[in-house]
Amino acid sequence: MAPSAIIDPPASTTPKYVDGALITDVEKHGDNPVVIRLTDEELHSGKTRPETLQECLKYFHRDGFVVLENAIPDELVDRLYNRMVKDNVEFLRKKHMHWNQGAATGNVSQIPPLEPDYLDREFYANSHMIHVVENLLGPKPELRFINSNVACPGGTGRQAVHSDVSHDWPVIPFGLVMNIYLQDSDERNGVTEVWCGTHNAYPQKEQQAFPERGWIKKEYIQERAKVKPPVQPKVRKGSICFRDLRLWHAGMPNKSDKHRIMLAIDYFAQWYQCPMTTKLPLAMKDKIEREWEGISTAGVEWVEGDLNSLDVPFYLNMTQDPKLYLLQTEKGFQDLKGRQTGEYRFDSAKVTDQNYWTPE
């Protein structure tokens, strides 16, 4: 795909204006959330129309979540999906493997293959994706997290409604996660439940039930559902979902017989000074810094030799404080309290109906 750029609309298109505003001809559907579809010309050229960018930014700022469809060719998506399904069999045997919010969810964080043949720019620095991100976070957004969320077949439990960040965050976008679905997804196979508009609806300390995690208070869940209820949208494979890290969401059980895999690629604004790093092979450094245009690799830790993604422990720190990292170990998730006390209790709370919406 060509470098990130904006292209002019086709010559045959006659622009339409109302009260001085351009009426875009971008293909889109839905409202909770909005799904915007790239044209085939945009997909193959790698160049984003200004109208497409305008619509993405408009709905992201409104909802904290927008879907960009037709962003990655199917053949690349299918190839990565098949590899990750195969890897999942091995990953589930690892001692450091940890079910997200309990085994009943069937939900795990599994790092995609970090081999040169699978580090395709289309997933990690997609030109359309970066064009949107740099208009939200500023120039040279920093790549600092590469992972995925896998909903294994047969899950019966759901996650608590939560935000990925539980610290005292800025009131403007500072970090984004790009969730890229590797198969068509909907309620049946565990597409993520999202709460559009919650990224800036309430102050952080007011809405969250625990100081050390992002679970949302029941009374806020019930009240927010009256404004805009949660939804499990239909998302086509190869789509990029832009999600503000502050947005409420929840993993849902996969009732199908196939894995539901969703990449999680996090970018942060340079000014935010996030201390988190992600590992990539040193052998790819020159190629990535040359071809993954528009991004900063300040958050990349370059590793010599082979890098087996299944042996890389889960590491997370979306705060601005280097001490507040979360590390996956054989004992469970180790947070700051665990390092101080030796008691690994993070992510051990049980999900009940007090942690999600129950229609009244």
C-alpha positions as MATLAB code, in Angstrom:
seq = 'MAPSAIIDPPASTTPKYVDGALITDVEKHGDNPVVIRLTDEELHSGKTRPETLQECLKYFHRDGFVVLENAIPDELVDRLYNRMVKDNVEFLRKKHMHWNQGAATGNVSQIPPLEPDYLDREFYANSHMIHVVENLLGPKPELRFINSNVACPGGTGRQAVHSDVSHDWPVIPFGLVMNIYLQDSDERNGVTEVWCGTHNAYPQKEQQAFPERGWIKKEYIQERAKVKPPVQPKVRKGSICFRDLRLWHAGMPNKSDKHRIMLAIDYFAQWYQCPMTTKLPLAMKDKIEREWEGISTAGVEWVEGDLNSLDVPFYLNMTQDPKLYLLQTEKGFQDLKGRQTGEYRFDSAKVTDQNYWTPE';
ca = [
       0.000    0.000    0.000;
       1.239    3.482   -0.846;
       2.271    5.998    1.813;
      -0.410    7.876    3.743;
      -1.927   10.637    1.662;
      -5.139   12.369    0.725;
      -6.482   12.165   -2.802;
      -8.940   14.380   -4.611;
     -12.444   13.081   -5.282;
     -13.156   11.675   -8.753;
     -13.459   14.365  -11.435;
     -17.002   13.192  -12.213;
     -18.149   14.040   -8.679;
     -19.860   17.403   -8.319;
     -19.416   18.677   -4.743;
     -22.585   19.663   -2.881;
     -22.713   22.281   -0.141;
     -25.323   23.364    2.388;
     -24.727   26.582    4.349;
     -21.087   26.452    3.320;
     -20.526   22.881    4.496;
     -19.516   20.095    2.131;
     -22.044   17.260    1.973;
     -19.843   14.184    1.725;
     -20.579   11.244   -0.538;
     -18.846    8.765    1.777;
     -20.507    5.356    2.050;
     -21.519    4.693    5.643;
     -24.187    2.971    7.681;
     -25.364    2.637   11.260;
     -25.350    5.180   14.055;
     -24.369    3.180   17.157;
     -21.630    2.839   16.005;
     -21.075    4.402   12.575;
     -19.379    2.195    9.970;
     -17.533    4.055    7.196;
     -16.513    2.097    4.109;
     -13.411    2.915    2.113;
     -13.846    2.799   -1.652;
     -11.960    0.110   -3.538;
      -9.849    2.895   -5.039;
      -8.856    4.041   -1.542;
      -8.114    0.467   -0.451;
      -5.818   -0.278   -3.373;
      -4.130    3.122   -3.613;
      -3.585    3.587    0.114;
      -4.740    7.183   -0.246;
      -7.548    8.506    1.921;
     -10.102   10.938    0.539;
     -10.532   14.106    2.655;
     -14.271   13.358    2.869;
     -13.520    9.945    4.405;
     -11.149   11.495    6.908;
     -13.716   14.159    7.827;
     -16.386   11.544    8.546;
     -14.010    9.367   10.597;
     -12.958   12.299   12.762;
     -16.505   13.572   13.196;
     -17.904   10.315   14.509;
     -14.842    9.396   16.526;
     -15.021   12.652   18.469;
     -18.752   12.147   18.995;
     -18.718    8.464   19.960;
     -15.137    7.594   20.904;
     -15.519    4.712   18.449;
     -15.807    4.429   14.675;
     -15.378    1.540   12.233;
     -13.422    1.843    8.976;
     -14.461   -0.972    6.637;
     -12.675   -2.353    3.560;
      -9.318   -1.302    5.024;
      -7.211   -4.490    4.664;
      -7.296   -7.048    1.808;
      -9.038  -10.313    2.681;
      -6.101  -12.492    1.686;
      -3.823  -10.845    4.254;
      -6.504  -11.094    6.940;
      -7.177  -14.790    6.264;
      -3.472  -15.632    6.311;
      -2.918  -14.025    9.722;
      -6.135  -15.507   11.134;
      -5.137  -19.059   10.191;
      -1.687  -18.637   11.734;
      -3.082  -17.246   14.977;
      -5.664  -20.033   15.329;
      -2.811  -22.518   15.023;
      -0.748  -20.558   17.569;
      -3.653  -20.477   20.013;
      -3.432  -24.242   20.569;
       0.156  -23.841   21.776;
      -0.514  -20.612   23.675;
      -3.232  -22.146   25.850;
      -0.642  -24.627   27.180;
       1.714  -21.896   28.383;
       2.065  -21.537   32.156;
       1.846  -17.771   31.929;
      -1.427  -17.883   29.945;
      -4.219  -16.083   31.809;
      -7.930  -15.927   31.015;
      -9.181  -12.340   30.915;
     -11.681  -11.881   33.784;
     -11.979  -15.614   34.438;
     -11.893  -18.890   32.488;
     -15.630  -18.747   31.719;
     -15.031  -15.891   29.277;
     -12.824  -18.062   27.060;
     -11.016  -14.803   26.405;
      -7.226  -14.431   26.203;
      -4.675  -11.824   25.181;
      -2.395  -13.439   22.580;
       0.416  -11.527   20.884;
       0.358  -11.986   17.074;
       3.384  -13.567   15.390;
       6.345  -11.180   15.484;
       8.204  -12.780   12.597;
       9.145  -10.635    9.593;
       6.786  -12.558    7.270;
       3.797  -11.628    9.433;
       4.669   -8.049   10.375;
       2.713   -6.529    7.538;
       2.320   -2.773    7.515;
      -1.336   -3.182    6.545;
      -2.111   -4.236   10.121;
       0.285   -2.230   12.254;
       0.793    1.026   10.358;
      -1.974    0.940    7.773;
      -1.864    4.197    5.808;
      -5.573    4.981    6.321;
      -5.306    4.112    9.995;
      -2.293    6.350   10.569;
      -3.880    9.191    8.641;
      -6.802    9.167   11.071;
      -4.595    8.652   14.136;
      -2.233   11.523   13.366;
      -5.225   13.841   12.988;
      -6.459   12.773   16.428;
      -3.191   12.563   18.396;
      -0.827   14.829   16.493;
       2.222   14.098   14.319;
       4.268   10.910   14.632;
       1.979    8.941   16.966;
       3.928    6.386   19.004;
       3.382    2.654   18.515;
       3.564    1.171   22.028;
       1.377   -1.946   22.173;
       0.869   -4.933   19.865;
      -1.464   -7.663   21.047;
      -4.790   -9.305   20.274;
      -7.941  -10.412   21.990;
      -8.980  -13.985   21.206;
     -12.457  -15.233   22.109;
     -12.097  -19.002   22.015;
     -15.085  -21.146   21.003;
     -17.326  -22.268   23.830;
     -17.048  -19.273   26.130;
     -20.030  -18.788   28.401;
     -19.132  -15.753   30.501;
     -18.905  -12.072   29.727;
     -16.578   -9.353   30.967;
     -17.508   -6.480   33.236;
     -18.218   -3.178   31.541;
     -14.901   -1.367   31.830;
     -12.495    1.172   30.454;
      -8.934    0.124   29.579;
      -7.569    2.987   31.665;
      -8.204    3.548   35.360;
      -5.713    6.313   36.131;
      -6.273   10.067   36.207;
      -6.352   10.639   32.468;
      -6.333   13.805   30.325;
      -9.740   15.015   29.147;
      -8.662   14.908   25.498;
      -7.687   11.899   23.351;
      -4.211   10.728   24.361;
      -4.198    7.113   23.247;
      -6.110    4.937   20.803;
      -6.496    1.231   20.285;
      -7.085   -0.037   16.772;
      -9.099   -3.248   16.976;
      -8.775   -5.117   13.686;
     -11.148   -8.054   13.210;
      -9.731  -11.063   11.382;
     -13.147  -12.583   10.612;
     -16.694  -11.373   10.157;
     -17.950  -10.767   13.676;
     -21.248  -10.196   15.429;
     -23.068  -11.175   18.604;
     -22.826  -14.903   17.835;
     -19.024  -15.131   17.843;
     -18.349  -12.585   20.561;
     -17.863   -9.195   18.945;
     -16.989   -6.690   21.682;
     -19.810   -4.814   23.392;
     -19.243   -1.071   23.025;
     -20.784    1.950   24.745;
     -20.592    4.822   22.257;
     -20.125    8.251   23.775;
     -18.763    7.136   27.155;
     -15.209    8.272   26.417;
     -15.960   11.753   27.756;
     -19.347   11.378   29.458;
     -18.180   11.224   33.096;
     -15.078   12.110   35.134;
     -12.754    9.137   35.718;
     -12.962    8.982   39.514;
     -16.732    9.435   39.438;
     -17.594    6.555   37.115;
     -15.181    3.791   38.166;
     -15.947    1.314   40.924;
     -12.341    0.526   41.970;
      -9.275    2.785   42.065;
      -6.995    0.124   40.546;
      -9.210   -1.018   37.662;
     -11.562    0.433   35.107;
     -14.770   -1.402   36.042;
     -17.784    0.905   35.879;
     -20.249    1.492   38.713;
     -23.629   -0.204   38.281;
     -25.630    3.008   38.682;
     -23.668    4.659   35.870;
     -24.167    1.647   33.613;
     -27.918    1.678   34.150;
     -28.252    5.424   33.615;
     -26.036    5.547   30.533;
     -28.048    2.781   28.847;
     -31.053    5.121   28.893;
     -29.050    7.650   26.843;
     -27.424    5.240   24.402;
     -27.565    1.488   25.097;
     -24.599   -0.828   24.561;
     -24.360   -2.707   21.284;
     -22.520   -5.626   19.729;
     -22.083   -4.322   16.176;
     -21.647   -6.388   13.044;
     -18.065   -5.890   11.877;
     -16.673   -7.235    8.631;
     -13.220   -8.833    8.599;
     -10.442   -6.457    7.637;
     -12.202   -3.553    9.331;
     -10.318   -1.206   11.662;
     -12.207   -0.095   14.757;
     -10.812    3.105   16.272;
     -11.500    3.120   20.017;
     -10.637    5.831   22.521;
      -8.931    4.147   25.490;
     -11.420    5.826   27.830;
     -14.450    4.194   26.181;
     -16.560    1.639   28.075;
     -16.625   -1.817   26.511;
     -16.725   -5.506   27.436;
     -15.586   -8.819   25.995;
     -18.454  -11.181   25.195;
     -18.677  -14.988   24.927;
     -18.020  -16.690   21.599;
     -20.957  -19.020   20.941;
     -19.646  -20.184   17.560;
     -17.291  -23.080   16.780;
     -14.462  -20.860   15.445;
     -12.048  -18.467   17.124;
     -12.895  -14.774   17.113;
      -9.626  -12.852   16.814;
      -9.302   -9.084   17.127;
      -5.910   -7.382   16.937;
      -5.207   -4.609   19.450;
      -2.713   -2.004   18.222;
      -2.171    0.987   20.515;
      -0.831    4.391   19.526;
      -0.166    7.286   21.911;
       0.393   11.002   21.442;
       4.025   12.081   21.767;
       3.154   14.739   24.338;
       1.587   12.110   26.612;
       4.986   10.459   27.308;
       3.630    6.936   27.786;
       6.308    4.683   29.354;
       5.024    1.425   27.823;
       7.083   -0.381   25.182;
       6.377   -3.186   22.741;
       8.867   -5.738   21.408;
       9.763   -6.145   17.736;
      12.646   -8.019   16.042;
      15.810   -5.982   15.468;
      16.015   -7.532   11.990;
      12.923   -5.514   11.024;
      14.129   -2.165   12.397;
      15.411   -0.658    9.143;
      12.405   -1.829    7.121;
       9.867   -0.622    9.687;
      11.487    2.775   10.172;
      11.738    3.181    6.406;
       8.340    1.875    5.292;
       5.944    2.343    8.231;
       5.593    6.019    7.404;
       3.991    8.541    9.701;
       4.702    6.774   12.999;
       7.242    7.007   15.800;
       9.024    3.871   17.041;
      10.146    5.536   20.286;
       8.017    2.965   22.109;
       9.562   -0.067   20.395;
      12.063   -2.338   22.140;
      14.184   -3.962   19.425;
      15.089   -7.578   20.213;
      17.999   -9.452   18.651;
      17.433  -12.925   17.210;
      14.178  -14.853   16.905;
      11.205  -13.483   18.786;
       8.535  -16.027   19.708;
       5.437  -13.953   20.407;
       3.862  -16.730   22.487;
       6.682  -16.481   25.029;
       6.542  -12.700   25.344;
       4.715  -11.883   28.612;
       1.752   -9.524   28.523;
       2.947   -6.071   29.573;
       0.742   -3.016   29.946;
       1.116    0.532   31.216;
      -1.170    3.155   29.726;
      -0.492    5.621   32.535;
       2.243    8.261   32.545;
       3.932    6.687   35.591;
       6.614    4.047   34.773;
       5.985    2.263   38.106;
       2.365    1.389   37.347;
       2.941   -1.405   34.843;
       1.023   -4.677   34.680;
       2.990   -7.866   33.933;
       1.728  -11.343   33.095;
       3.447  -14.069   35.159;
       2.863  -17.707   36.028;
       1.241  -16.522   39.277;
      -1.169  -14.244   37.433;
      -1.192  -10.559   36.557;
       1.305   -8.647   38.675;
       0.413   -5.024   39.396;
       2.075   -2.485   41.706;
       0.221   -3.857   44.731;
       1.341   -7.382   43.858;
       4.967   -6.278   43.622;
       4.687   -4.636   47.033;
       2.811   -7.413   48.854;
       3.483  -10.585   46.866;
      -0.282  -11.120   46.535;
      -1.371  -11.364   42.902;
      -5.038  -10.469   43.010;
      -5.391   -8.267   39.941;
      -8.127   -9.519   37.577;
      -9.355  -12.017   40.199;
     -12.715  -10.362   40.933;
     -15.811  -12.254   39.791;
     -18.139  -10.666   37.243;
     -21.757  -10.441   38.449;
     -24.877   -8.654   37.238;
     -23.592   -5.641   39.179;
     -20.919   -5.225   36.520;
     -23.026   -4.989   33.368;
     -26.310   -3.602   32.106;
     -29.503   -5.365   33.136;
     -32.555   -3.940   31.312;
     -35.095   -2.553   33.742;
];
